[in-house]
Amino acid sequence: MKNSILILIIGLLIASCTSSNNDSSDSNSNRLDRFNLLIDDVNFGLPNSQDINYQVTVSKKADIISLIMTNGDLNNTDSMLNMSLNFTKNGKFLSGTLFFNSNNFFNPRYNNFIDFPSNFFNCTLLELDEVNKRVKINFEGKLYENINYITSDSRQISGQLNLPYTDNGTQSDPLVVNGIEQYCRANINSVSWFARFENSYSAFTDEGAYKIETHFVNSPTPGNYNFNSSSTGNYVKFSKYNPITMTYDYYTISGQVGYTYREYHGFTYYSFIGTFSFTATNPNNPADIIQVTNGVFRSYQQF
C-alpha cells in the first residue's frame, strides 16, 4: 500500500516536470548546464526559469557541496517533494533526505543509511571548478525509511549534474548535539580526519568507515589516563565498519586519553574537552596497524 501511495504522489509530479531532458530553451542559453535525476524511475530534468514549482539549487559551504531539489505545487500538498543530497568536495557522499509533503499519506521521509554513508550511496566527483564555481557530479544510491536498516522501505535515486553553485563561504557548520557544539579531530596514519556526526553520545564518525568513541567515568580528576582494550574507566575505542557483516569491527587498542575541562549542561549531561593518541591493531589482521595522533575532542556524555 505504501509503495502504491508513493507512486501516486510521484505520478502527480510528472505533470510539473516541464522538461525530462536537457533540451529546454533555458539550457540552450548555457550548454554547460546539465541535470538529470531519477527517483524510482521518474525522470526529472533541468527546470526552466518559468517553472516556479520545480527548483534545483547547488551550493558549496566549506568542503560540502549541497544539491536541493523541490518539485510540486504548494497549493496541493499531495504533489510536492523535497530532496537534499550532500557531498564532500573530494567526491564522497555525505548525507541525503527525501521528503514527500503529503499530510494525507503521513509525510513519508527517507534518509541515508546511518553507518559508512559513502559506501551505500555512490558518488563520483567529475570536476570541481572553484574559480568559475561549477561542479560536475554523478551519483546513485538509496535513501531509507529507517536509517538503521537497509532492508527497510527505500527510494532509488540516481542522477548527473553539471551546474554552477553558490559559494556560501569557508566556515563549516558545527557538529551540534542537543544544542551544544561538539568536535573530534585527529590524524589517522598521518591523514587528517574529523568527525561530521555524533549519532550516539561520544561516538564520532564521518562519511567513511572509522568510528572513535570516548568514555569517562563520573567525576574523574582532570588529567591524562593510560588505557587499553580492557579498560573500563577512562578510555577510547576505535572501530571500522564492515559492510559484509554490517557491524563495526573493534580494534585492539592502547594509548592515552585525557581531559582538561568538564562542562555541565544540566541534569546528568556533560561535555568533556580533551586529547587522545593511541595505536590500534586489527585483531583479525595483525599487519593492519593504525596510528592515531593529535586527537582533540569535545564529547557529549550522560551519566
Coordinates of C-alpha atoms in Angstrom, one line a residue:
M1 CA 0.0 0.0 0.0
K2 CA 2.8 2.4 0.9
N3 CA 4.6 1.9 -2.4
S4 CA 1.3 2.4 -4.3
I5 CA 0.7 5.7 -2.4
L6 CA 4.2 6.9 -3.2
I7 CA 3.8 6.0 -6.9
L8 CA 0.6 8.1 -6.9
I9 CA 2.5 11.0 -5.3
I10 CA 5.3 10.8 -7.8
G11 CA 2.9 10.4 -10.6
L12 CA 1.4 13.8 -9.8
L13 CA 4.8 15.3 -10.1
I14 CA 5.3 14.2 -13.7
A15 CA 2.9 16.8 -14.9
S16 CA 5.0 19.5 -13.2
C17 CA 8.3 18.3 -14.8
T18 CA 8.3 20.6 -17.8
S19 CA 11.5 19.1 -19.1
S20 CA 12.6 15.5 -18.6
N21 CA 15.7 16.1 -20.6
N22 CA 18.2 18.8 -21.1
D23 CA 16.9 20.4 -24.3
S24 CA 14.8 23.2 -22.8
S25 CA 15.2 26.7 -24.2
D26 CA 16.8 27.8 -20.9
S27 CA 19.5 25.2 -21.1
N28 CA 20.3 26.2 -24.6
S29 CA 21.4 29.6 -23.3
N30 CA 24.2 27.8 -21.4
R31 CA 25.1 24.4 -22.9
L32 CA 27.2 23.6 -19.9
D33 CA 24.2 23.3 -17.6
R34 CA 23.0 19.7 -17.4
F35 CA 20.9 18.0 -14.8
N36 CA 19.3 14.5 -14.8
L37 CA 17.5 13.0 -11.9
L38 CA 15.6 9.7 -11.5
I39 CA 13.6 8.9 -8.3
D40 CA 12.1 5.4 -8.6
D41 CA 12.4 5.7 -12.4
V42 CA 10.5 9.0 -12.5
N43 CA 12.7 11.3 -14.7
F44 CA 13.3 14.9 -13.6
G45 CA 15.3 17.1 -16.0
L46 CA 16.7 20.6 -15.9
P47 CA 13.9 23.0 -14.9
N48 CA 13.4 26.2 -16.8
S49 CA 13.1 29.6 -15.2
Q50 CA 9.3 29.8 -15.8
D51 CA 8.5 26.7 -13.7
I52 CA 8.1 28.1 -10.2
N53 CA 7.0 24.6 -9.0
Y54 CA 10.3 23.0 -9.9
Q55 CA 13.6 24.4 -8.4
V56 CA 17.1 23.0 -8.3
T57 CA 19.9 24.7 -6.4
V58 CA 23.5 23.8 -5.8
S59 CA 25.7 25.4 -3.2
K60 CA 29.1 24.9 -1.5
K61 CA 29.9 25.7 2.1
A62 CA 33.4 24.9 3.3
D63 CA 34.1 21.4 1.9
I64 CA 30.4 20.4 1.5
I65 CA 28.5 20.5 -1.8
S66 CA 24.7 20.5 -1.5
L67 CA 22.1 19.7 -4.0
I68 CA 18.5 20.8 -3.1
M69 CA 15.5 19.9 -5.3
T70 CA 11.9 21.0 -4.8
N71 CA 9.1 19.9 -7.0
G72 CA 5.4 20.3 -6.7
D73 CA 2.6 22.7 -6.1
L74 CA 2.5 24.2 -2.6
N75 CA -1.3 24.5 -3.1
N76 CA -1.6 20.8 -3.5
T77 CA 0.1 19.1 -0.5
D78 CA 0.0 15.7 -2.1
S79 CA 2.0 16.7 -5.1
M80 CA 5.2 18.0 -3.5
L81 CA 8.6 16.5 -2.7
N82 CA 11.8 17.9 -1.3
M83 CA 15.2 16.3 -1.7
S84 CA 18.6 17.3 -0.4
L85 CA 21.9 15.5 -1.1
N86 CA 25.3 16.4 0.4
F87 CA 28.7 15.5 -1.0
T88 CA 32.2 16.3 0.2
K89 CA 34.4 18.3 -2.2
N90 CA 36.7 15.2 -2.6
G91 CA 33.8 13.2 -4.1
K92 CA 32.3 11.3 -1.2
F93 CA 28.5 11.1 -0.4
L94 CA 27.8 12.5 3.0
S95 CA 24.1 12.6 3.6
G96 CA 20.7 12.8 2.0
T97 CA 17.0 13.3 2.7
L98 CA 13.9 12.8 0.5
F99 CA 10.6 14.2 2.0
F100 CA 7.1 13.8 0.5
N101 CA 5.0 16.7 1.6
S102 CA 1.8 14.7 2.0
N103 CA -0.4 15.1 5.0
N104 CA -2.9 12.6 3.6
F105 CA -0.1 10.0 3.4
F106 CA 1.7 10.8 6.7
N107 CA 4.6 12.8 5.1
P108 CA 6.9 9.9 4.3
R109 CA 10.6 10.7 4.8
Y110 CA 13.7 8.8 3.6
N111 CA 17.3 9.3 4.7
N112 CA 20.7 7.8 4.1
F113 CA 21.9 4.7 6.0
I114 CA 23.4 5.9 9.2
D115 CA 26.8 4.0 9.1
F116 CA 29.5 4.5 6.5
P117 CA 27.2 6.5 4.2
S118 CA 29.7 6.9 1.4
N119 CA 29.8 3.1 1.0
F120 CA 26.0 2.8 0.5
F121 CA 25.5 5.7 -1.9
N122 CA 27.9 6.0 -4.8
C123 CA 29.2 9.4 -5.9
T124 CA 31.8 10.4 -8.5
L125 CA 33.1 14.0 -8.4
L126 CA 34.0 14.6 -12.0
E127 CA 35.0 18.2 -11.7
L128 CA 35.0 21.0 -9.1
D129 CA 35.9 24.3 -10.6
E130 CA 36.3 26.7 -7.7
V131 CA 37.3 29.6 -9.9
N132 CA 34.2 29.6 -12.1
K133 CA 32.1 28.0 -9.3
R134 CA 30.8 25.0 -11.2
V135 CA 30.6 21.3 -10.2
K136 CA 30.1 18.1 -12.1
I137 CA 28.9 15.0 -10.2
N138 CA 27.4 11.6 -10.9
F139 CA 25.5 9.9 -8.1
E140 CA 23.4 6.8 -7.4
G141 CA 22.1 5.1 -4.3
K142 CA 19.1 4.6 -2.0
L143 CA 17.5 6.5 0.8
Y144 CA 15.8 4.5 3.5
E145 CA 12.7 4.8 5.7
N146 CA 14.7 3.5 8.6
I147 CA 18.2 4.8 8.8
N148 CA 19.4 1.8 10.7
Y149 CA 18.2 -0.9 8.3
I150 CA 18.9 -1.2 4.6
T151 CA 16.1 -3.7 4.4
S152 CA 13.6 -1.0 5.2
D153 CA 11.4 0.6 2.5
S154 CA 13.7 2.7 0.2
R155 CA 13.7 5.1 -2.7
Q156 CA 16.2 4.7 -5.6
I157 CA 18.0 7.9 -6.5
S158 CA 20.3 8.4 -9.5
G159 CA 21.5 11.4 -11.5
Q160 CA 24.1 13.6 -13.0
L161 CA 24.7 17.3 -12.7
N162 CA 26.9 19.9 -14.3
L163 CA 25.8 23.2 -12.8
P164 CA 27.0 26.4 -11.3
Y165 CA 27.0 26.6 -7.5
T166 CA 26.5 29.4 -4.9
D167 CA 29.5 29.8 -2.7
N168 CA 28.4 30.2 1.0
G169 CA 31.9 30.7 2.4
T170 CA 34.6 28.7 4.1
Q171 CA 33.1 28.4 7.6
S172 CA 31.6 24.9 8.1
D173 CA 28.5 24.2 10.1
P174 CA 29.4 23.0 13.6
L175 CA 28.6 19.5 14.9
V176 CA 25.9 20.0 17.4
V177 CA 24.3 17.6 20.0
N178 CA 21.4 18.8 22.0
G179 CA 22.2 22.4 21.1
I180 CA 25.9 22.0 22.2
E181 CA 28.8 22.2 19.8
Q182 CA 31.0 19.1 19.7
Y183 CA 34.0 18.0 17.8
C184 CA 36.6 15.2 17.3
R185 CA 39.7 15.6 15.2
A186 CA 42.8 13.5 14.8
N187 CA 45.5 12.3 12.3
I188 CA 44.8 8.7 11.3
N189 CA 48.0 7.3 9.9
S190 CA 49.1 10.9 9.3
V191 CA 46.0 11.8 7.3
S192 CA 43.7 14.5 8.8
W193 CA 40.4 13.1 10.0
F194 CA 37.5 14.9 11.6
A195 CA 34.0 13.9 12.7
R196 CA 30.9 15.0 10.9
F197 CA 28.4 13.0 13.1
E198 CA 27.8 12.1 16.7
N199 CA 24.9 9.8 16.2
S200 CA 25.2 8.5 19.7
Y201 CA 26.8 10.3 22.7
S202 CA 30.6 10.4 22.4
A203 CA 30.7 8.2 19.3
F204 CA 32.1 10.1 16.3
T205 CA 32.0 9.2 12.6
D206 CA 32.4 10.8 9.2
E207 CA 31.3 9.7 5.8
G208 CA 33.8 6.9 5.9
A209 CA 34.2 3.7 7.9
Y210 CA 36.0 4.7 11.1
K211 CA 34.4 5.4 14.5
I212 CA 36.1 6.9 17.5
E213 CA 34.4 6.7 20.9
T214 CA 35.4 8.4 24.1
H215 CA 34.3 7.5 27.6
F216 CA 34.9 8.9 31.1
V217 CA 33.7 7.7 34.5
N218 CA 31.6 10.1 36.5
S219 CA 33.6 12.9 38.1
P220 CA 37.1 11.9 37.1
T221 CA 40.0 14.0 38.0
P222 CA 41.3 16.2 35.1
G223 CA 44.5 14.7 33.7
N224 CA 45.8 12.0 31.4
Y225 CA 45.0 8.3 31.6
N226 CA 46.6 5.3 30.0
F227 CA 44.1 2.8 28.6
N228 CA 43.8 -0.4 26.6
S229 CA 41.1 -2.5 25.2
S230 CA 40.3 -3.9 28.6
S231 CA 39.9 -0.5 30.3
T232 CA 36.5 0.2 32.0
G233 CA 37.2 3.7 33.2
N234 CA 38.6 6.4 31.1
Y235 CA 39.3 5.2 27.6
V236 CA 38.9 5.5 23.8
K237 CA 37.5 2.8 21.4
F238 CA 38.4 2.6 17.7
S239 CA 36.5 0.6 15.1
K240 CA 35.9 0.2 11.4
Y241 CA 32.6 -0.5 9.7
N242 CA 32.4 -3.9 8.0
P243 CA 29.8 -3.7 5.1
I244 CA 29.8 -7.5 4.8
T245 CA 28.8 -8.2 8.4
M246 CA 27.0 -4.8 8.8
T247 CA 28.7 -4.2 12.1
Y248 CA 31.7 -2.3 13.4
D249 CA 34.9 -4.3 13.9
Y250 CA 36.7 -3.1 17.0
Y251 CA 40.5 -2.9 17.1
T252 CA 42.8 -3.8 19.9
I253 CA 44.0 -0.5 21.3
S254 CA 46.4 1.1 23.7
G255 CA 47.2 4.8 24.3
Q256 CA 46.4 7.8 26.4
V257 CA 43.3 9.9 26.8
G258 CA 42.9 13.0 29.0
Y259 CA 40.6 15.9 29.6
T260 CA 41.2 19.4 30.9
Y261 CA 37.6 20.6 31.5
R262 CA 34.2 19.1 32.0
E263 CA 31.3 21.4 31.1
Y264 CA 28.0 20.9 32.8
H265 CA 24.8 21.0 30.8
G266 CA 22.2 20.3 33.4
F267 CA 20.8 17.1 35.0
T268 CA 23.3 14.4 34.2
Y269 CA 24.8 15.7 30.9
Y270 CA 28.3 16.9 30.4
S271 CA 30.8 17.7 27.6
F272 CA 34.4 16.5 28.1
I273 CA 37.1 18.6 26.5
G274 CA 40.5 16.8 26.0
T275 CA 43.0 15.0 23.9
F276 CA 44.0 11.4 22.9
S277 CA 46.5 9.3 21.0
F278 CA 46.7 5.6 20.5
T279 CA 47.8 2.6 18.4
A280 CA 45.0 0.3 17.1
T281 CA 45.6 -3.2 15.7
N282 CA 43.1 -5.3 13.8
P283 CA 42.7 -8.5 15.8
N284 CA 42.0 -10.4 12.6
N285 CA 44.9 -9.0 10.7
P286 CA 48.0 -8.1 12.9
A287 CA 49.5 -6.3 9.9
D288 CA 46.7 -3.8 10.0
I289 CA 48.1 -1.2 12.4
I290 CA 46.7 2.3 12.7
Q291 CA 48.4 5.2 14.4
V292 CA 46.1 7.9 15.7
T293 CA 47.8 11.1 16.9
N294 CA 47.0 14.7 17.8
G295 CA 43.4 13.8 18.8
V296 CA 41.3 16.5 20.3
F297 CA 37.6 16.3 21.2
R298 CA 34.7 17.8 22.9
S299 CA 32.3 14.9 23.5
Y300 CA 28.8 14.7 25.0
Q301 CA 28.2 12.2 27.8
Q302 CA 25.4 11.3 30.1
F303 CA 25.6 9.6 33.5

